[in-house]
Amino acid sequence: MQTLWSGYGEIVRYQLEGDFCPRTVIVKSVAPPVDSFHPKGWNTQDSHRRKLISYQVEANWYRDWSAKCQAPYSVPECFGILEGQRKHDLEADHNSAPLSEKSIILLSDLDELGYNVRKASLTPEQSRVCITWLAHFHARFMQDSPDKDWPSGLWPIGTYWHLGTRADEYEVMSDSPLKRAAKEIDKKLNHCRFKTLVHGDAKVANFCFSQNCDRVAAVDFQYIGGGCGMKDLIYLIGSCLTEEQCHQEYEELINHYFLELSAGLKLNKSSINYDMVELEWRPLFFIAWADFHRFILGWSAEHSKNNDFSQKMTKIALERLVSL
């Protein structure tokens, strides 16, 4: 079906024969290449180790966490995981956990379950379906002041762009108010009281839609971890809408997210105070957008996501940073 980022493996659909098995299954096979390729040139030991950890995290997610999900935040069912011999990354420090270079994750085929539509972009109305998924997913895993060991087996800080794992990209940024504020932004975003599991790569390409786009399931959980739900929300909006649509719709989409988050907490009979979550998280929408914009400016400053809307969100974040 596709190769993994930088040639680290592949995703294949297999057809099965038999009376008591699915008609098809999906196999995500991780086998890092000897010589990796990165479209932006980020071929470093840090990048390699980050990818290996991400596949270990995804295996842990499917083994230990994914069964807690249900509609409207559907995910593939995991039938099994096979991991190769673990070894230390020789370039990392000796206290680091051993990682498996090769693994296989066997998953249900979402196409066979009615999620057979893929989208490169969405209408604002279609984006609400994904936002509903995010809100209910976040509500399911919401925590009030979790301890430092949570979430076990996943990234302590979810998302692939957070500052702690992107020192190389930070260093190449030109000096700017955003670069100077990057550590404070990271602190505000990742030291919030209320945390949940964030998908960490919630772009439109990682959502599978039903035929009429009223239901959705998500895939690709390599960067799932703890954090503020605004991280997923800003990344989704930026991935599926045009810049003009972002300008026109973002406030209404934020409102939709919080309505669904409230509904999700009630559905889960959560004891967490929704009003307190919204009070803390709503201002962090702009902080989260600035955090991702910091990554873009270091990773690929000429990227189309370095646009007027992102610059506007970042300007708001920098103006509000001192008051949060």
Short mmCIF file of C-alpha atoms in Angstrom, two decimals:
data_model
loop_
_atom_site.label_atom_id
_atom_site.label_comp_id
_atom_site.label_asym_id
_atom_site.label_seq_id
_atom_site.Cartn_x
_atom_site.Cartn_y
_atom_site.Cartn_z
CA MET A 1 0.00 0.00 0.00
CA GLN A 2 2.83 2.40 0.84
CA THR A 3 6.38 2.66 2.12
CA LEU A 4 7.10 4.14 5.52
CA TRP A 5 8.74 7.55 5.95
CA SER A 6 12.39 7.58 4.81
CA GLY A 7 12.15 3.97 3.61
CA TYR A 8 11.88 2.41 7.08
CA GLY A 9 9.50 -0.33 5.99
CA GLU A 10 6.15 -0.81 4.30
CA ILE A 11 2.43 -1.27 4.82
CA VAL A 12 0.93 -4.21 2.92
CA ARG A 13 -2.59 -5.60 2.55
CA TYR A 14 -2.86 -9.39 2.55
CA GLN A 15 -5.83 -11.47 1.47
CA LEU A 16 -6.61 -14.45 3.70
CA GLU A 17 -8.38 -17.70 2.98
CA GLY A 18 -10.45 -19.56 5.54
CA ASP A 19 -13.82 -19.58 7.24
CA PHE A 20 -12.80 -18.08 10.57
CA CYS A 21 -10.55 -15.17 9.66
CA PRO A 22 -10.94 -11.71 8.16
CA ARG A 23 -10.94 -11.47 4.38
CA THR A 24 -7.98 -9.10 4.47
CA VAL A 25 -5.48 -7.81 7.04
CA ILE A 26 -2.97 -4.97 7.11
CA VAL A 27 0.67 -5.62 7.98
CA LYS A 28 2.88 -2.73 9.06
CA SER A 29 6.42 -4.01 8.66
CA VAL A 30 9.35 -1.98 10.06
CA ALA A 31 12.81 -2.71 8.66
CA PRO A 32 15.12 0.35 8.63
CA PRO A 33 17.30 0.71 5.52
CA VAL A 34 21.08 0.64 5.64
CA ASP A 35 21.16 4.08 4.01
CA SER A 36 18.10 6.14 4.92
CA PHE A 37 16.78 9.01 2.83
CA HIS A 38 15.06 12.11 4.19
CA PRO A 39 13.41 14.53 1.75
CA LYS A 40 14.64 17.52 3.78
CA GLY A 41 18.09 16.10 4.51
CA TRP A 42 17.60 15.37 8.22
CA ASN A 43 19.57 12.10 8.24
CA THR A 44 21.06 12.16 11.75
CA GLN A 45 21.49 9.65 14.57
CA ASP A 46 18.90 11.61 16.55
CA SER A 47 16.47 11.28 13.65
CA HIS A 48 17.18 7.53 13.34
CA ARG A 49 16.71 6.88 17.04
CA ARG A 50 13.54 8.99 17.14
CA LYS A 51 12.06 6.83 14.38
CA LEU A 52 13.00 3.58 16.15
CA ILE A 53 11.41 4.82 19.38
CA SER A 54 8.30 5.87 17.44
CA TYR A 55 7.75 2.35 16.11
CA GLN A 56 8.28 0.90 19.59
CA VAL A 57 5.72 3.39 20.93
CA GLU A 58 3.24 2.41 18.23
CA ALA A 59 3.64 -1.28 19.10
CA ASN A 60 3.07 -0.45 22.78
CA TRP A 61 0.00 1.61 21.86
CA TYR A 62 -1.61 -1.25 19.97
CA ARG A 63 -0.65 -3.83 22.59
CA ASP A 64 -1.62 -1.98 25.75
CA TRP A 65 -3.91 0.94 24.96
CA SER A 66 -5.84 0.72 21.69
CA ALA A 67 -8.50 -1.71 22.91
CA LYS A 68 -9.88 1.14 25.05
CA CYS A 69 -11.04 2.95 21.91
CA GLN A 70 -14.49 2.71 20.35
CA ALA A 71 -16.74 4.75 18.05
CA PRO A 72 -16.73 7.69 17.46
CA TYR A 73 -12.95 7.47 17.98
CA SER A 74 -12.34 4.22 16.09
CA VAL A 75 -8.90 2.73 15.47
CA PRO A 76 -7.73 -0.51 13.83
CA GLU A 77 -7.92 -3.70 15.89
CA CYS A 78 -4.53 -5.22 16.63
CA PHE A 79 -4.28 -8.98 15.98
CA GLY A 80 -0.67 -9.34 17.05
CA ILE A 81 2.84 -7.88 17.21
CA LEU A 82 6.14 -9.53 16.35
CA GLU A 83 9.35 -7.78 17.36
CA GLY A 84 12.91 -8.61 16.42
CA GLN A 85 15.86 -8.86 18.76
CA ARG A 86 16.36 -5.70 20.76
CA LYS A 87 19.69 -3.91 20.79
CA HIS A 88 21.13 -0.63 21.98
CA ASP A 89 21.57 2.20 19.55
CA LEU A 90 25.37 2.50 19.64
CA GLU A 91 25.23 6.27 19.14
CA ALA A 92 22.96 6.78 22.14
CA ASP A 93 23.98 6.83 25.79
CA HIS A 94 24.33 3.51 27.60
CA ASN A 95 21.34 4.18 29.85
CA SER A 96 18.92 4.33 26.95
CA ALA A 97 16.38 1.56 26.50
CA PRO A 98 17.19 -1.15 23.97
CA LEU A 99 15.19 -0.82 20.78
CA SER A 100 13.95 -3.33 18.24
CA GLU A 101 15.03 -2.42 14.72
CA LYS A 102 12.48 -4.74 13.08
CA SER A 103 8.85 -5.33 13.93
CA ILE A 104 5.56 -6.40 12.42
CA ILE A 105 2.14 -5.14 13.54
CA LEU A 106 -0.89 -7.09 12.28
CA LEU A 107 -4.02 -4.93 12.06
CA SER A 108 -7.62 -5.06 10.89
CA ASP A 109 -8.29 -3.60 7.45
CA LEU A 110 -10.29 -0.39 7.91
CA ASP A 111 -11.43 -0.56 4.27
CA GLU A 112 -13.26 -3.79 5.09
CA LEU A 113 -14.87 -2.10 8.10
CA GLY A 114 -16.38 0.66 5.96
CA TYR A 115 -13.63 3.29 6.25
CA ASN A 116 -12.47 3.06 2.65
CA VAL A 117 -12.26 6.75 1.68
CA ARG A 118 -9.05 8.80 1.89
CA LYS A 119 -8.87 12.58 1.62
CA ALA A 120 -6.08 15.05 0.86
CA SER A 121 -8.18 18.01 2.01
CA LEU A 122 -11.53 18.55 3.67
CA THR A 123 -14.42 20.94 3.68
CA PRO A 124 -14.96 22.67 7.03
CA GLU A 125 -17.95 20.40 7.61
CA GLN A 126 -15.91 17.26 6.93
CA SER A 127 -13.19 18.52 9.24
CA ARG A 128 -15.72 18.56 12.07
CA VAL A 129 -15.97 14.77 11.82
CA CYS A 130 -12.23 14.49 12.50
CA ILE A 131 -12.44 17.08 15.26
CA THR A 132 -15.21 15.04 16.88
CA TRP A 133 -12.88 12.02 16.74
CA LEU A 134 -10.12 14.03 18.42
CA ALA A 135 -12.37 15.46 21.13
CA HIS A 136 -13.82 12.08 22.12
CA PHE A 137 -10.39 10.45 21.97
CA HIS A 138 -9.00 13.16 24.24
CA ALA A 139 -11.97 12.85 26.60
CA ARG A 140 -11.41 9.09 26.93
CA PHE A 141 -7.83 9.52 28.09
CA MET A 142 -8.13 12.81 30.03
CA GLN A 143 -6.01 13.12 33.18
CA ASP A 144 -5.89 15.68 35.97
CA SER A 145 -2.26 16.24 37.00
CA PRO A 146 -0.97 12.79 36.00
CA ASP A 147 2.21 11.49 37.63
CA LYS A 148 5.52 11.44 35.77
CA ASP A 149 5.20 7.75 34.78
CA TRP A 150 2.05 8.35 32.75
CA PRO A 151 1.49 7.37 29.93
CA SER A 152 3.37 4.09 30.33
CA GLY A 153 5.07 2.87 27.16
CA LEU A 154 4.18 5.95 25.11
CA TRP A 155 5.97 9.26 24.51
CA PRO A 156 6.05 11.33 27.72
CA ILE A 157 5.36 14.31 25.43
CA GLY A 158 3.32 13.44 22.36
CA THR A 159 3.72 14.88 18.80
CA TYR A 160 6.67 14.50 16.48
CA TRP A 161 7.65 18.18 16.53
CA HIS A 162 8.04 19.00 20.22
CA LEU A 163 11.14 20.94 21.17
CA GLY A 164 12.77 18.21 23.24
CA THR A 165 13.25 15.99 20.19
CA ARG A 166 13.97 18.72 17.64
CA ALA A 167 17.19 20.36 18.78
CA ASP A 168 18.71 20.22 15.28
CA GLU A 169 15.81 22.07 13.72
CA TYR A 170 15.78 24.62 16.53
CA GLU A 171 19.48 25.37 16.08
CA VAL A 172 19.13 26.24 12.37
CA MET A 173 16.28 28.70 12.96
CA SER A 174 17.09 32.33 12.29
CA ASP A 175 17.02 34.52 15.36
CA SER A 176 13.50 35.80 15.99
CA PRO A 177 11.05 36.51 18.83
CA LEU A 178 9.61 33.03 18.23
CA LYS A 179 12.99 31.32 18.59
CA ARG A 180 13.74 33.28 21.74
CA ALA A 181 10.34 32.34 23.18
CA ALA A 182 10.46 28.69 22.08
CA LYS A 183 11.42 27.26 25.48
CA GLU A 184 8.75 29.27 27.28
CA ILE A 185 6.16 28.16 24.72
CA ASP A 186 7.23 24.55 25.23
CA LYS A 187 6.94 24.98 29.00
CA LYS A 188 3.46 26.55 28.86
CA LEU A 189 2.21 23.84 26.53
CA ASN A 190 3.68 20.81 28.26
CA HIS A 191 3.27 21.78 31.91
CA CYS A 192 -0.49 22.23 31.82
CA ARG A 193 -2.57 20.68 34.59
CA PHE A 194 -4.91 18.70 32.36
CA LYS A 195 -3.35 16.23 29.94
CA THR A 196 -4.59 13.54 27.64
CA LEU A 197 -3.19 11.22 25.01
CA VAL A 198 -2.54 13.20 21.86
CA HIS A 199 -2.39 11.33 18.57
CA GLY A 200 0.73 13.28 17.71
CA ASP A 201 0.40 13.22 13.91
CA ALA A 202 -3.29 14.02 13.41
CA LYS A 203 -3.11 15.13 9.78
CA VAL A 204 -5.86 14.42 7.29
CA ALA A 205 -3.80 11.67 5.64
CA ASN A 206 -4.00 9.64 8.86
CA PHE A 207 -7.81 9.54 8.89
CA CYS A 208 -9.90 6.98 7.02
CA PHE A 209 -13.47 7.99 6.16
CA SER A 210 -16.73 6.18 5.53
CA GLN A 211 -18.27 6.49 2.09
CA ASN A 212 -20.33 9.56 2.94
CA CYS A 213 -17.63 10.95 5.28
CA ASP A 214 -19.82 10.95 8.38
CA ARG A 215 -17.63 8.46 10.25
CA VAL A 216 -13.87 8.32 10.63
CA ALA A 217 -11.10 6.14 12.05
CA ALA A 218 -7.47 7.08 12.67
CA VAL A 219 -4.18 5.31 11.97
CA ASP A 220 -0.43 5.91 12.48
CA PHE A 221 0.18 6.17 16.22
CA GLN A 222 3.97 6.50 16.19
CA TYR A 223 3.95 9.81 18.07
CA ILE A 224 1.16 9.24 20.55
CA GLY A 225 1.88 10.50 24.05
CA GLY A 226 0.87 12.84 26.82
CA GLY A 227 -0.07 16.45 26.28
CA CYS A 228 -2.60 19.17 25.68
CA GLY A 229 -5.30 18.33 23.14
CA MET A 230 -4.78 21.65 21.35
CA LYS A 231 -1.68 20.15 19.72
CA ASP A 232 -3.79 17.69 17.75
CA LEU A 233 -6.43 20.29 16.96
CA ILE A 234 -4.07 22.86 15.42
CA TYR A 235 -2.24 20.22 13.42
CA LEU A 236 -5.45 18.79 11.98
CA ILE A 237 -6.86 22.19 11.02
CA GLY A 238 -3.60 23.20 9.35
CA SER A 239 -3.43 19.93 7.42
CA CYS A 240 -6.93 19.75 5.98
CA LEU A 241 -8.06 23.34 5.29
CA THR A 242 -6.79 26.04 2.96
CA GLU A 243 -5.22 29.13 4.46
CA GLU A 244 -8.37 31.12 3.64
CA GLN A 245 -10.57 28.49 5.30
CA CYS A 246 -8.35 28.62 8.39
CA HIS A 247 -8.89 32.37 8.65
CA GLN A 248 -12.66 31.97 8.25
CA GLU A 249 -13.34 28.83 10.27
CA TYR A 250 -10.83 28.37 13.07
CA GLU A 251 -12.90 30.02 15.82
CA GLU A 252 -15.97 27.94 14.99
CA LEU A 253 -13.87 24.77 14.83
CA ILE A 254 -12.41 25.50 18.27
CA ASN A 255 -15.97 25.87 19.59
CA HIS A 256 -16.97 22.58 17.96
CA TYR A 257 -14.01 20.83 19.58
CA PHE A 258 -14.94 21.99 23.06
CA LEU A 259 -18.61 21.09 22.62
CA GLU A 260 -17.58 17.57 21.65
CA LEU A 261 -15.00 17.37 24.43
CA SER A 262 -17.72 18.20 26.95
CA ALA A 263 -19.96 15.52 25.43
CA GLY A 264 -17.10 13.02 25.51
CA LEU A 265 -16.34 13.61 29.18
CA LYS A 266 -20.02 13.14 30.03
CA LEU A 267 -20.17 9.97 27.93
CA ASN A 268 -17.19 8.58 29.85
CA LYS A 269 -18.75 9.63 33.17
CA SER A 270 -15.52 11.47 33.91
CA SER A 271 -15.09 13.23 37.25
CA ILE A 272 -12.84 15.84 35.60
CA ASN A 273 -14.21 19.38 35.65
CA TYR A 274 -14.85 20.27 32.00
CA ASP A 275 -15.03 24.01 32.68
CA MET A 276 -11.54 23.93 34.16
CA VAL A 277 -10.19 22.03 31.14
CA GLU A 278 -11.65 24.54 28.71
CA LEU A 279 -10.40 27.47 30.79
CA GLU A 280 -6.86 26.10 30.63
CA TRP A 281 -6.82 24.68 27.10
CA ARG A 282 -8.65 27.28 25.00
CA PRO A 283 -5.86 29.92 25.24
CA LEU A 284 -3.30 27.20 24.48
CA PHE A 285 -4.66 26.86 20.92
CA PHE A 286 -2.47 29.81 19.89
CA ILE A 287 0.50 28.56 21.93
CA ALA A 288 0.23 25.16 20.25
CA TRP A 289 0.09 26.76 16.81
CA ALA A 290 3.20 28.82 17.56
CA ASP A 291 4.95 25.69 18.80
CA PHE A 292 4.34 23.92 15.49
CA HIS A 293 5.29 27.04 13.55
CA ARG A 294 8.62 27.02 15.39
CA PHE A 295 9.22 23.50 14.08
CA ILE A 296 8.29 24.46 10.50
CA LEU A 297 10.68 27.42 10.48
CA GLY A 298 13.53 25.15 11.50
CA TRP A 299 12.60 22.09 9.47
CA SER A 300 11.66 23.75 6.18
CA ALA A 301 11.14 27.52 6.31
CA GLU A 302 9.98 27.59 2.68
CA HIS A 303 7.13 25.15 3.43
CA SER A 304 3.63 26.22 2.46
CA LYS A 305 2.60 26.03 6.12
CA ASN A 306 4.77 29.08 6.78
CA ASN A 307 1.88 31.28 5.70
CA ASP A 308 0.07 34.42 6.83
CA PHE A 309 -2.37 32.51 9.00
CA SER A 310 0.34 30.66 10.91
CA GLN A 311 2.24 33.90 11.35
CA LYS A 312 -0.94 35.53 12.67
CA MET A 313 -1.50 32.71 15.19
CA THR A 314 2.14 32.93 16.29
CA LYS A 315 1.89 36.70 16.76
CA ILE A 316 -1.17 36.23 18.99
CA ALA A 317 0.65 33.55 20.98
CA LEU A 318 3.69 35.73 21.58
CA GLU A 319 1.50 38.66 22.67
CA ARG A 320 -0.45 36.45 25.12
CA LEU A 321 2.46 34.40 26.41
CA VAL A 322 3.24 36.67 29.34
CA SER A 323 -0.36 36.61 30.61
CA LEU A 324 -0.76 32.82 30.68
#
